[in-house]
Amino acid sequence: MIRNPHDDAELLALVRRYVTPDRRYLKLGGGLLRMQGPDGDRFTRDLREDAGLITADEIAKLLEGGWRERRTAAWLVAVSHRTEFRERIGELLLASEVCCVGLAYSVALASFGTVRDAALLATYLDRYLRRPDLGYDQTIVMGALQFIDLNLGGGQADRFRQPGGLWQQWLQNAPHMQVDSDPTSSFLSLIRRLCAFVDECAPAQAARRLQQS
Protein backbone atom coordinates (compact mmCIF):
# COMPACT_ATOMS: atom_id res chain seq x y z
CA MET A 1 0.00 0.00 0.00
CA ILE A 2 1.26 3.46 -0.93
CA ARG A 3 1.02 5.83 2.01
CA ASN A 4 -0.11 9.44 1.62
CA PRO A 5 2.00 11.79 3.75
CA HIS A 6 -1.10 13.81 4.64
CA ASP A 7 -2.57 10.70 6.25
CA ASP A 8 0.60 9.81 8.15
CA ALA A 9 2.14 12.39 10.47
CA GLU A 10 5.46 10.54 10.74
CA LEU A 11 5.83 10.28 6.98
CA LEU A 12 4.85 13.92 6.52
CA ALA A 13 7.58 14.99 8.94
CA LEU A 14 10.14 13.00 6.95
CA VAL A 15 8.93 14.51 3.69
CA ARG A 16 9.38 18.00 5.09
CA ARG A 17 12.83 17.08 6.40
CA TYR A 18 14.30 15.20 3.44
CA VAL A 19 12.11 15.42 0.34
CA THR A 20 10.65 18.86 -0.27
CA PRO A 21 13.30 21.36 0.96
CA ASP A 22 14.46 23.32 -2.09
CA ARG A 23 12.34 20.86 -4.14
CA ARG A 24 15.06 18.24 -3.81
CA TYR A 25 12.89 15.45 -5.20
CA LEU A 26 12.68 17.21 -8.58
CA LYS A 27 16.45 17.62 -8.90
CA LEU A 28 17.39 14.02 -8.17
CA GLY A 29 17.95 12.66 -11.65
CA GLY A 30 19.47 13.85 -14.89
CA GLY A 31 19.16 17.43 -13.70
CA LEU A 32 22.00 16.79 -11.27
CA LEU A 33 24.40 16.75 -14.21
CA ARG A 34 23.51 20.35 -15.08
CA MET A 35 23.98 21.75 -11.58
CA GLN A 36 27.12 23.83 -11.26
CA GLY A 37 28.70 26.49 -9.09
CA PRO A 38 27.70 27.29 -5.50
CA ASP A 39 24.16 25.94 -5.93
CA GLY A 40 25.46 22.58 -7.10
CA ASP A 41 28.04 22.44 -4.33
CA ARG A 42 25.41 23.22 -1.71
CA PHE A 43 23.00 20.62 -3.10
CA THR A 44 25.71 17.96 -3.07
CA ARG A 45 26.80 18.85 0.45
CA ASP A 46 23.24 18.79 1.80
CA LEU A 47 22.48 15.47 0.11
CA ARG A 48 25.66 13.94 1.54
CA GLU A 49 24.84 15.21 5.04
CA ASP A 50 21.27 13.94 4.94
CA ALA A 51 22.40 10.56 3.62
CA GLY A 52 24.57 10.27 6.70
CA LEU A 53 21.89 11.46 9.10
CA ILE A 54 18.80 9.57 7.96
CA THR A 55 18.16 6.31 9.79
CA ALA A 56 17.32 2.96 8.25
CA ASP A 57 13.82 3.15 9.73
CA GLU A 58 13.29 6.57 8.17
CA ILE A 59 14.41 5.33 4.76
CA ALA A 60 12.04 2.37 5.05
CA LYS A 61 9.23 4.78 5.89
CA LEU A 62 9.95 6.99 2.89
CA LEU A 63 9.92 3.91 0.64
CA GLU A 64 6.29 3.41 1.66
CA GLY A 65 5.31 6.76 0.18
CA GLY A 66 4.64 7.96 -3.35
CA TRP A 67 7.09 8.69 -6.13
CA ARG A 68 8.59 11.77 -4.50
CA GLU A 69 9.35 9.96 -1.27
CA ARG A 70 10.64 6.83 -2.99
CA ARG A 71 12.84 8.74 -5.40
CA THR A 72 14.46 10.67 -2.58
CA ALA A 73 14.88 7.57 -0.43
CA ALA A 74 16.53 5.64 -3.27
CA TRP A 75 19.07 8.41 -3.79
CA LEU A 76 19.82 8.59 -0.08
CA VAL A 77 20.32 4.81 -0.15
CA ALA A 78 22.75 5.15 -3.06
CA VAL A 79 24.78 7.97 -1.53
CA SER A 80 24.99 6.29 1.88
CA HIS A 81 25.68 2.89 0.23
CA ARG A 82 22.99 1.19 2.34
CA THR A 83 23.22 -2.19 0.68
CA GLU A 84 20.78 -3.61 3.23
CA PHE A 85 18.07 -1.98 1.07
CA ARG A 86 19.19 -3.82 -2.08
CA GLU A 87 16.36 -6.38 -2.03
CA ARG A 88 13.72 -3.78 -1.16
CA ILE A 89 14.85 -1.54 -4.02
CA GLY A 90 14.73 -4.55 -6.35
CA GLU A 91 11.20 -5.39 -5.20
CA LEU A 92 9.98 -1.85 -5.76
CA LEU A 93 11.60 -1.67 -9.19
CA LEU A 94 9.93 -4.91 -10.23
CA ALA A 95 6.54 -3.88 -8.86
CA SER A 96 6.63 -0.53 -10.74
CA GLU A 97 3.81 0.82 -8.59
CA VAL A 98 4.56 4.49 -9.25
CA CYS A 99 6.10 6.51 -12.06
CA CYS A 100 9.22 8.67 -12.04
CA VAL A 101 11.30 6.43 -9.76
CA GLY A 102 12.88 3.81 -12.02
CA LEU A 103 16.00 5.88 -12.64
CA ALA A 104 16.58 6.32 -8.91
CA TYR A 105 16.19 2.59 -8.26
CA SER A 106 18.51 1.80 -11.16
CA VAL A 107 21.18 4.21 -9.96
CA ALA A 108 21.05 2.72 -6.47
CA LEU A 109 21.53 -0.82 -7.76
CA ALA A 110 24.15 0.22 -10.31
CA SER A 111 26.08 2.11 -7.63
CA PHE A 112 26.16 -1.04 -5.48
CA GLY A 113 27.37 -2.84 -8.58
CA THR A 114 27.42 -6.48 -7.47
CA VAL A 115 26.32 -9.69 -9.19
CA ARG A 116 23.17 -9.64 -7.08
CA ASP A 117 22.32 -6.12 -8.24
CA ALA A 118 22.75 -7.23 -11.84
CA ALA A 119 20.42 -10.16 -11.16
CA LEU A 120 17.72 -7.85 -9.80
CA LEU A 121 17.95 -5.65 -12.90
CA ALA A 122 17.84 -8.74 -15.13
CA THR A 123 14.70 -9.94 -13.34
CA TYR A 124 13.02 -6.66 -14.22
CA LEU A 125 14.02 -7.00 -17.88
CA ASP A 126 12.81 -10.59 -17.98
CA ARG A 127 9.37 -9.35 -17.04
CA TYR A 128 9.01 -6.02 -18.80
CA LEU A 129 10.78 -6.68 -22.10
CA ARG A 130 7.90 -9.08 -22.69
CA ARG A 131 5.50 -6.13 -22.42
CA PRO A 132 5.97 -3.84 -25.43
CA ASP A 133 2.70 -2.19 -24.45
CA LEU A 134 4.32 -0.81 -21.29
CA GLY A 135 6.75 2.06 -21.66
CA TYR A 136 8.23 1.78 -18.21
CA ASP A 137 11.95 1.83 -17.37
CA GLN A 138 13.28 -0.82 -19.74
CA THR A 139 15.88 1.43 -21.35
CA ILE A 140 17.13 2.82 -18.04
CA VAL A 141 17.39 -0.63 -16.49
CA MET A 142 19.27 -1.95 -19.52
CA GLY A 143 21.73 0.92 -19.16
CA ALA A 144 22.22 0.08 -15.48
CA LEU A 145 22.72 -3.62 -16.23
CA GLN A 146 25.30 -2.84 -18.88
CA PHE A 147 27.08 -0.50 -16.47
CA ILE A 148 27.47 -3.32 -13.94
CA ASP A 149 28.51 -5.72 -16.70
CA LEU A 150 31.28 -3.37 -17.80
CA ASN A 151 32.62 -3.21 -14.25
CA LEU A 152 32.24 -6.90 -13.38
CA GLY A 153 32.55 -8.54 -16.76
CA GLY A 154 29.46 -10.61 -16.00
CA GLY A 155 27.74 -10.23 -19.36
CA GLN A 156 24.22 -10.57 -17.95
CA ALA A 157 22.91 -8.13 -20.56
CA ASP A 158 24.17 -10.32 -23.40
CA ARG A 159 21.31 -12.80 -23.24
CA PHE A 160 18.80 -9.99 -23.75
CA ARG A 161 20.76 -8.32 -26.53
CA GLN A 162 21.54 -11.32 -28.71
CA PRO A 163 20.09 -11.15 -32.27
CA GLY A 164 16.36 -11.76 -32.11
CA GLY A 165 16.41 -11.63 -28.30
CA LEU A 166 14.01 -9.89 -25.95
CA TRP A 167 15.72 -6.51 -26.23
CA GLN A 168 15.53 -6.41 -30.01
CA GLN A 169 11.95 -7.66 -29.96
CA TRP A 170 10.93 -4.99 -27.48
CA LEU A 171 12.58 -2.20 -29.49
CA GLN A 172 10.78 -3.37 -32.61
CA ASN A 173 7.36 -3.94 -31.06
CA ALA A 174 7.04 -1.14 -28.50
CA PRO A 175 5.08 1.66 -30.26
CA HIS A 176 6.97 4.36 -28.35
CA MET A 177 10.38 2.84 -29.18
CA GLN A 178 10.27 2.53 -32.96
CA VAL A 179 13.66 4.10 -33.58
CA ASP A 180 16.39 3.49 -36.11
CA SER A 181 19.19 3.08 -33.56
CA ASP A 182 19.59 1.27 -30.26
CA PRO A 183 19.26 3.87 -27.47
CA THR A 184 21.24 1.83 -24.95
CA SER A 185 24.46 3.83 -25.23
CA SER A 186 22.77 7.06 -24.16
CA PHE A 187 21.21 5.43 -21.10
CA LEU A 188 24.47 3.68 -20.23
CA SER A 189 26.16 7.08 -20.37
CA LEU A 190 23.47 8.57 -18.12
CA ILE A 191 23.85 5.80 -15.54
CA ARG A 192 27.64 6.12 -15.65
CA ARG A 193 27.51 9.86 -15.05
CA LEU A 194 24.95 9.58 -12.24
CA CYS A 195 26.97 6.86 -10.52
CA ALA A 196 30.00 9.14 -10.81
CA PHE A 197 27.93 11.79 -9.02
CA VAL A 198 27.11 9.28 -6.29
CA ASP A 199 30.82 8.57 -5.87
CA GLU A 200 31.61 12.29 -5.81
CA CYS A 201 28.86 12.91 -3.29
CA ALA A 202 30.15 10.11 -1.07
CA PRO A 203 33.90 9.78 -1.72
CA ALA A 204 34.37 7.27 1.11
CA GLN A 205 31.87 4.98 -0.58
CA ALA A 206 33.69 5.35 -3.89
CA ALA A 207 36.88 4.13 -2.23
CA ARG A 208 35.01 1.17 -0.78
CA ARG A 209 33.63 0.23 -4.19
CA LEU A 210 37.12 0.32 -5.68
CA GLN A 211 38.37 -1.98 -2.94
CA GLN A 212 35.52 -4.44 -3.56
CA SER A 213 35.92 -4.51 -7.36
PDB file of C-alpha atoms in Angstrom:
ATOM      1  CA  MET A   1       0.000   0.000   0.000  1.00  0.00           C
ATOM      2  CA  ILE A   2       1.262   3.461  -0.927  1.00  0.00           C
ATOM      3  CA  ARG A   3       1.017   5.831   2.011  1.00  0.00           C
ATOM      4  CA  ASN A   4      -0.105   9.440   1.617  1.00  0.00           C
ATOM      5  CA  PRO A   5       1.997  11.791   3.749  1.00  0.00           C
ATOM      6  CA  HIS A   6      -1.096  13.805   4.639  1.00  0.00           C
ATOM      7  CA  ASP A   7      -2.569  10.699   6.252  1.00  0.00           C
ATOM      8  CA  ASP A   8       0.601   9.807   8.147  1.00  0.00           C
ATOM      9  CA  ALA A   9       2.138  12.386  10.470  1.00  0.00           C
ATOM     10  CA  GLU A  10       5.462  10.542  10.744  1.00  0.00           C
ATOM     11  CA  LEU A  11       5.833  10.278   6.982  1.00  0.00           C
ATOM     12  CA  LEU A  12       4.848  13.916   6.523  1.00  0.00           C
ATOM     13  CA  ALA A  13       7.577  14.995   8.938  1.00  0.00           C
ATOM     14  CA  LEU A  14      10.145  12.999   6.952  1.00  0.00           C
ATOM     15  CA  VAL A  15       8.926  14.515   3.691  1.00  0.00           C
ATOM     16  CA  ARG A  16       9.385  18.004   5.093  1.00  0.00           C
ATOM     17  CA  ARG A  17      12.831  17.082   6.402  1.00  0.00           C
ATOM     18  CA  TYR A  18      14.303  15.201   3.444  1.00  0.00           C
ATOM     19  CA  VAL A  19      12.107  15.423   0.337  1.00  0.00           C
ATOM     20  CA  THR A  20      10.651  18.863  -0.274  1.00  0.00           C
ATOM     21  CA  PRO A  21      13.303  21.357   0.960  1.00  0.00           C
ATOM     22  CA  ASP A  22      14.457  23.318  -2.091  1.00  0.00           C
ATOM     23  CA  ARG A  23      12.342  20.859  -4.144  1.00  0.00           C
ATOM     24  CA  ARG A  24      15.059  18.245  -3.811  1.00  0.00           C
ATOM     25  CA  TYR A  25      12.894  15.453  -5.200  1.00  0.00           C
ATOM     26  CA  LEU A  26      12.678  17.212  -8.576  1.00  0.00           C
ATOM     27  CA  LYS A  27      16.453  17.623  -8.895  1.00  0.00           C
ATOM     28  CA  LEU A  28      17.389  14.020  -8.167  1.00  0.00           C
ATOM     29  CA  GLY A  29      17.952  12.659 -11.651  1.00  0.00           C
ATOM     30  CA  GLY A  30      19.472  13.853 -14.890  1.00  0.00           C
ATOM     31  CA  GLY A  31      19.162  17.432 -13.703  1.00  0.00           C
ATOM     32  CA  LEU A  32      22.005  16.790 -11.272  1.00  0.00           C
ATOM     33  CA  LEU A  33      24.397  16.754 -14.212  1.00  0.00           C
ATOM     34  CA  ARG A  34      23.510  20.352 -15.077  1.00  0.00           C
ATOM     35  CA  MET A  35      23.984  21.747 -11.583  1.00  0.00           C
ATOM     36  CA  GLN A  36      27.124  23.834 -11.256  1.00  0.00           C
ATOM     37  CA  GLY A  37      28.700  26.495  -9.085  1.00  0.00           C
ATOM     38  CA  PRO A  38      27.696  27.293  -5.504  1.00  0.00           C
ATOM     39  CA  ASP A  39      24.165  25.938  -5.926  1.00  0.00           C
ATOM     40  CA  GLY A  40      25.460  22.585  -7.101  1.00  0.00           C
ATOM     41  CA  ASP A  41      28.040  22.436  -4.332  1.00  0.00           C
ATOM     42  CA  ARG A  42      25.407  23.216  -1.712  1.00  0.00           C
ATOM     43  CA  PHE A  43      23.004  20.623  -3.102  1.00  0.00           C
ATOM     44  CA  THR A  44      25.708  17.956  -3.070  1.00  0.00           C
ATOM     45  CA  ARG A  45      26.797  18.850   0.454  1.00  0.00           C
ATOM     46  CA  ASP A  46      23.237  18.794   1.804  1.00  0.00           C
ATOM     47  CA  LEU A  47      22.481  15.474   0.113  1.00  0.00           C
ATOM     48  CA  ARG A  48      25.663  13.942   1.542  1.00  0.00           C
ATOM     49  CA  GLU A  49      24.844  15.206   5.037  1.00  0.00           C
ATOM     50  CA  ASP A  50      21.267  13.945   4.944  1.00  0.00           C
ATOM     51  CA  ALA A  51      22.397  10.561   3.617  1.00  0.00           C
ATOM     52  CA  GLY A  52      24.572  10.273   6.700  1.00  0.00           C
ATOM     53  CA  LEU A  53      21.889  11.461   9.104  1.00  0.00           C
ATOM     54  CA  ILE A  54      18.800   9.573   7.959  1.00  0.00           C
ATOM     55  CA  THR A  55      18.161   6.312   9.785  1.00  0.00           C
ATOM     56  CA  ALA A  56      17.315   2.957   8.248  1.00  0.00           C
ATOM     57  CA  ASP A  57      13.819   3.154   9.735  1.00  0.00           C
ATOM     58  CA  GLU A  58      13.291   6.574   8.174  1.00  0.00           C
ATOM     59  CA  ILE A  59      14.407   5.327   4.764  1.00  0.00           C
ATOM     60  CA  ALA A  60      12.039   2.371   5.048  1.00  0.00           C
ATOM     61  CA  LYS A  61       9.228   4.778   5.890  1.00  0.00           C
ATOM     62  CA  LEU A  62       9.952   6.986   2.887  1.00  0.00           C
ATOM     63  CA  LEU A  63       9.921   3.915   0.642  1.00  0.00           C
ATOM     64  CA  GLU A  64       6.291   3.406   1.664  1.00  0.00           C
ATOM     65  CA  GLY A  65       5.306   6.763   0.177  1.00  0.00           C
ATOM     66  CA  GLY A  66       4.636   7.956  -3.345  1.00  0.00           C
ATOM     67  CA  TRP A  67       7.090   8.690  -6.135  1.00  0.00           C
ATOM     68  CA  ARG A  68       8.593  11.771  -4.498  1.00  0.00           C
ATOM     69  CA  GLU A  69       9.346   9.964  -1.267  1.00  0.00           C
ATOM     70  CA  ARG A  70      10.640   6.826  -2.993  1.00  0.00           C
ATOM     71  CA  ARG A  71      12.842   8.737  -5.403  1.00  0.00           C
ATOM     72  CA  THR A  72      14.464  10.674  -2.577  1.00  0.00           C
ATOM     73  CA  ALA A  73      14.882   7.571  -0.434  1.00  0.00           C
ATOM     74  CA  ALA A  74      16.534   5.640  -3.268  1.00  0.00           C
ATOM     75  CA  TRP A  75      19.075   8.409  -3.790  1.00  0.00           C
ATOM     76  CA  LEU A  76      19.821   8.589  -0.077  1.00  0.00           C
ATOM     77  CA  VAL A  77      20.322   4.808  -0.155  1.00  0.00           C
ATOM     78  CA  ALA A  78      22.750   5.152  -3.055  1.00  0.00           C
ATOM     79  CA  VAL A  79      24.778   7.972  -1.525  1.00  0.00           C
ATOM     80  CA  SER A  80      24.995   6.289   1.878  1.00  0.00           C
ATOM     81  CA  HIS A  81      25.685   2.892   0.234  1.00  0.00           C
ATOM     82  CA  ARG A  82      22.990   1.194   2.335  1.00  0.00           C
ATOM     83  CA  THR A  83      23.220  -2.193   0.682  1.00  0.00           C
ATOM     84  CA  GLU A  84      20.784  -3.613   3.232  1.00  0.00           C
ATOM     85  CA  PHE A  85      18.069  -1.981   1.065  1.00  0.00           C
ATOM     86  CA  ARG A  86      19.191  -3.824  -2.085  1.00  0.00           C
ATOM     87  CA  GLU A  87      16.355  -6.383  -2.030  1.00  0.00           C
ATOM     88  CA  ARG A  88      13.719  -3.777  -1.165  1.00  0.00           C
ATOM     89  CA  ILE A  89      14.850  -1.544  -4.024  1.00  0.00           C
ATOM     90  CA  GLY A  90      14.730  -4.551  -6.346  1.00  0.00           C
ATOM     91  CA  GLU A  91      11.200  -5.392  -5.201  1.00  0.00           C
ATOM     92  CA  LEU A  92       9.979  -1.847  -5.760  1.00  0.00           C
ATOM     93  CA  LEU A  93      11.599  -1.667  -9.191  1.00  0.00           C
ATOM     94  CA  LEU A  94       9.929  -4.914 -10.231  1.00  0.00           C
ATOM     95  CA  ALA A  95       6.542  -3.877  -8.856  1.00  0.00           C
ATOM     96  CA  SER A  96       6.625  -0.531 -10.741  1.00  0.00           C
ATOM     97  CA  GLU A  97       3.807   0.823  -8.593  1.00  0.00           C
ATOM     98  CA  VAL A  98       4.559   4.488  -9.253  1.00  0.00           C
ATOM     99  CA  CYS A  99       6.096   6.506 -12.063  1.00  0.00           C
ATOM    100  CA  CYS A 100       9.223   8.666 -12.043  1.00  0.00           C
ATOM    101  CA  VAL A 101      11.300   6.425  -9.763  1.00  0.00           C
ATOM    102  CA  GLY A 102      12.877   3.806 -12.021  1.00  0.00           C
ATOM    103  CA  LEU A 103      15.997   5.883 -12.643  1.00  0.00           C
ATOM    104  CA  ALA A 104      16.576   6.324  -8.906  1.00  0.00           C
ATOM    105  CA  TYR A 105      16.188   2.591  -8.257  1.00  0.00           C
ATOM    106  CA  SER A 106      18.511   1.795 -11.161  1.00  0.00           C
ATOM    107  CA  VAL A 107      21.179   4.212  -9.962  1.00  0.00           C
ATOM    108  CA  ALA A 108      21.052   2.718  -6.468  1.00  0.00           C
ATOM    109  CA  LEU A 109      21.535  -0.824  -7.762  1.00  0.00           C
ATOM    110  CA  ALA A 110      24.150   0.222 -10.309  1.00  0.00           C
ATOM    111  CA  SER A 111      26.081   2.111  -7.628  1.00  0.00           C
ATOM    112  CA  PHE A 112      26.161  -1.039  -5.479  1.00  0.00           C
ATOM    113  CA  GLY A 113      27.370  -2.844  -8.575  1.00  0.00           C
ATOM    114  CA  THR A 114      27.419  -6.480  -7.475  1.00  0.00           C
ATOM    115  CA  VAL A 115      26.322  -9.689  -9.188  1.00  0.00           C
ATOM    116  CA  ARG A 116      23.172  -9.638  -7.083  1.00  0.00           C
ATOM    117  CA  ASP A 117      22.315  -6.116  -8.236  1.00  0.00           C
ATOM    118  CA  ALA A 118      22.747  -7.233 -11.844  1.00  0.00           C
ATOM    119  CA  ALA A 119      20.417 -10.161 -11.163  1.00  0.00           C
ATOM    120  CA  LEU A 120      17.716  -7.846  -9.803  1.00  0.00           C
ATOM    121  CA  LEU A 121      17.951  -5.649 -12.898  1.00  0.00           C
ATOM    122  CA  ALA A 122      17.835  -8.737 -15.127  1.00  0.00           C
ATOM    123  CA  THR A 123      14.697  -9.941 -13.339  1.00  0.00           C
ATOM    124  CA  TYR A 124      13.022  -6.657 -14.221  1.00  0.00           C
ATOM    125  CA  LEU A 125      14.021  -6.996 -17.877  1.00  0.00           C
ATOM    126  CA  ASP A 126      12.814 -10.593 -17.984  1.00  0.00           C
ATOM    127  CA  ARG A 127       9.366  -9.349 -17.039  1.00  0.00           C
ATOM    128  CA  TYR A 128       9.009  -6.015 -18.801  1.00  0.00           C
ATOM    129  CA  LEU A 129      10.782  -6.676 -22.096  1.00  0.00           C
ATOM    130  CA  ARG A 130       7.900  -9.076 -22.692  1.00  0.00           C
ATOM    131  CA  ARG A 131       5.496  -6.129 -22.421  1.00  0.00           C
ATOM    132  CA  PRO A 132       5.970  -3.840 -25.429  1.00  0.00           C
ATOM    133  CA  ASP A 133       2.705  -2.186 -24.445  1.00  0.00           C
ATOM    134  CA  LEU A 134       4.321  -0.810 -21.291  1.00  0.00           C
ATOM    135  CA  GLY A 135       6.751   2.062 -21.663  1.00  0.00           C
ATOM    136  CA  TYR A 136       8.233   1.777 -18.208  1.00  0.00           C
ATOM    137  CA  ASP A 137      11.952   1.833 -17.375  1.00  0.00           C
ATOM    138  CA  GLN A 138      13.278  -0.818 -19.741  1.00  0.00           C
ATOM    139  CA  THR A 139      15.885   1.433 -21.354  1.00  0.00           C
ATOM    140  CA  ILE A 140      17.127   2.817 -18.041  1.00  0.00           C
ATOM    141  CA  VAL A 141      17.392  -0.633 -16.490  1.00  0.00           C
ATOM    142  CA  MET A 142      19.273  -1.945 -19.518  1.00  0.00           C
ATOM    143  CA  GLY A 143      21.734   0.917 -19.160  1.00  0.00           C
ATOM    144  CA  ALA A 144      22.224   0.079 -15.480  1.00  0.00           C
ATOM    145  CA  LEU A 145      22.720  -3.615 -16.227  1.00  0.00           C
ATOM    146  CA  GLN A 146      25.304  -2.842 -18.880  1.00  0.00           C
ATOM    147  CA  PHE A 147      27.078  -0.504 -16.474  1.00  0.00           C
ATOM    148  CA  ILE A 148      27.472  -3.322 -13.945  1.00  0.00           C
ATOM    149  CA  ASP A 149      28.506  -5.722 -16.703  1.00  0.00           C
ATOM    150  CA  LEU A 150      31.281  -3.368 -17.799  1.00  0.00           C
ATOM    151  CA  ASN A 151      32.621  -3.214 -14.246  1.00  0.00           C
ATOM    152  CA  LEU A 152      32.242  -6.903 -13.380  1.00  0.00           C
ATOM    153  CA  GLY A 153      32.553  -8.541 -16.762  1.00  0.00           C
ATOM    154  CA  GLY A 154      29.457 -10.613 -16.001  1.00  0.00           C
ATOM    155  CA  GLY A 155      27.742 -10.229 -19.360  1.00  0.00           C
ATOM    156  CA  GLN A 156      24.220 -10.569 -17.945  1.00  0.00           C
ATOM    157  CA  ALA A 157      22.911  -8.130 -20.557  1.00  0.00           C
ATOM    158  CA  ASP A 158      24.174 -10.321 -23.402  1.00  0.00           C
ATOM    159  CA  ARG A 159      21.312 -12.803 -23.240  1.00  0.00           C
ATOM    160  CA  PHE A 160      18.802  -9.995 -23.753  1.00  0.00           C
ATOM    161  CA  ARG A 161      20.763  -8.317 -26.526  1.00  0.00           C
ATOM    162  CA  GLN A 162      21.544 -11.320 -28.708  1.00  0.00           C
ATOM    163  CA  PRO A 163      20.086 -11.152 -32.269  1.00  0.00           C
ATOM    164  CA  GLY A 164      16.358 -11.760 -32.107  1.00  0.00           C
ATOM    165  CA  GLY A 165      16.408 -11.630 -28.303  1.00  0.00           C
ATOM    166  CA  LEU A 166      14.014  -9.888 -25.947  1.00  0.00           C
ATOM    167  CA  TRP A 167      15.718  -6.509 -26.229  1.00  0.00           C
ATOM    168  CA  GLN A 168      15.533  -6.406 -30.013  1.00  0.00           C
ATOM    169  CA  GLN A 169      11.950  -7.662 -29.957  1.00  0.00           C
ATOM    170  CA  TRP A 170      10.930  -4.988 -27.476  1.00  0.00           C
ATOM    171  CA  LEU A 171      12.582  -2.204 -29.493  1.00  0.00           C
ATOM    172  CA  GLN A 172      10.777  -3.374 -32.612  1.00  0.00           C
ATOM    173  CA  ASN A 173       7.358  -3.945 -31.056  1.00  0.00           C
ATOM    174  CA  ALA A 174       7.035  -1.141 -28.503  1.00  0.00           C
ATOM    175  CA  PRO A 175       5.075   1.655 -30.258  1.00  0.00           C
ATOM    176  CA  HIS A 176       6.973   4.363 -28.352  1.00  0.00           C
ATOM    177  CA  MET A 177      10.382   2.840 -29.183  1.00  0.00           C
ATOM    178  CA  GLN A 178      10.268   2.528 -32.958  1.00  0.00           C
ATOM    179  CA  VAL A 179      13.656   4.096 -33.577  1.00  0.00           C
ATOM    180  CA  ASP A 180      16.394   3.486 -36.114  1.00  0.00           C
ATOM    181  CA  SER A 181      19.189   3.078 -33.560  1.00  0.00           C
ATOM    182  CA  ASP A 182      19.591   1.266 -30.263  1.00  0.00           C
ATOM    183  CA  PRO A 183      19.255   3.872 -27.466  1.00  0.00           C
ATOM    184  CA  THR A 184      21.237   1.827 -24.954  1.00  0.00           C
ATOM    185  CA  SER A 185      24.462   3.825 -25.230  1.00  0.00           C
ATOM    186  CA  SER A 186      22.768   7.055 -24.162  1.00  0.00           C
ATOM    187  CA  PHE A 187      21.207   5.426 -21.097  1.00  0.00           C
ATOM    188  CA  LEU A 188      24.467   3.677 -20.229  1.00  0.00           C
ATOM    189  CA  SER A 189      26.157   7.076 -20.369  1.00  0.00           C
ATOM    190  CA  LEU A 190      23.470   8.568 -18.121  1.00  0.00           C
ATOM    191  CA  ILE A 191      23.851   5.804 -15.538  1.00  0.00           C
ATOM    192  CA  ARG A 192      27.644   6.118 -15.646  1.00  0.00           C
ATOM    193  CA  ARG A 193      27.507   9.857 -15.050  1.00  0.00           C
ATOM    194  CA  LEU A 194      24.953   9.579 -12.236  1.00  0.00           C
ATOM    195  CA  CYS A 195      26.971   6.859 -10.516  1.00  0.00           C
ATOM    196  CA  ALA A 196      30.003   9.142 -10.807  1.00  0.00           C
ATOM    197  CA  PHE A 197      27.932  11.795  -9.021  1.00  0.00           C
ATOM    198  CA  VAL A 198      27.106   9.280  -6.289  1.00  0.00           C
ATOM    199  CA  ASP A 199      30.819   8.572  -5.871  1.00  0.00           C
ATOM    200  CA  GLU A 200      31.606  12.290  -5.811  1.00  0.00           C
ATOM    201  CA  CYS A 201      28.856  12.906  -3.288  1.00  0.00           C
ATOM    202  CA  ALA A 202      30.147  10.109  -1.066  1.00  0.00           C
ATOM    203  CA  PRO A 203      33.904   9.780  -1.717  1.00  0.00           C
ATOM    204  CA  ALA A 204      34.371   7.270   1.105  1.00  0.00           C
ATOM    205  CA  GLN A 205      31.870   4.981  -0.582  1.00  0.00           C
ATOM    206  CA  ALA A 206      33.689   5.354  -3.890  1.00  0.00           C
ATOM    207  CA  ALA A 207      36.877   4.133  -2.232  1.00  0.00           C
ATOM    208  CA  ARG A 208      35.012   1.171  -0.776  1.00  0.00           C
ATOM    209  CA  ARG A 209      33.630   0.227  -4.186  1.00  0.00           C
ATOM    210  CA  LEU A 210      37.115   0.318  -5.675  1.00  0.00           C
ATOM    211  CA  GLN A 211      38.372  -1.983  -2.941  1.00  0.00           C
ATOM    212  CA  GLN A 212      35.521  -4.436  -3.564  1.00  0.00           C
ATOM    213  CA  SER A 213      35.925  -4.507  -7.358  1.00  0.00           C
TER     214      SER A 213
END
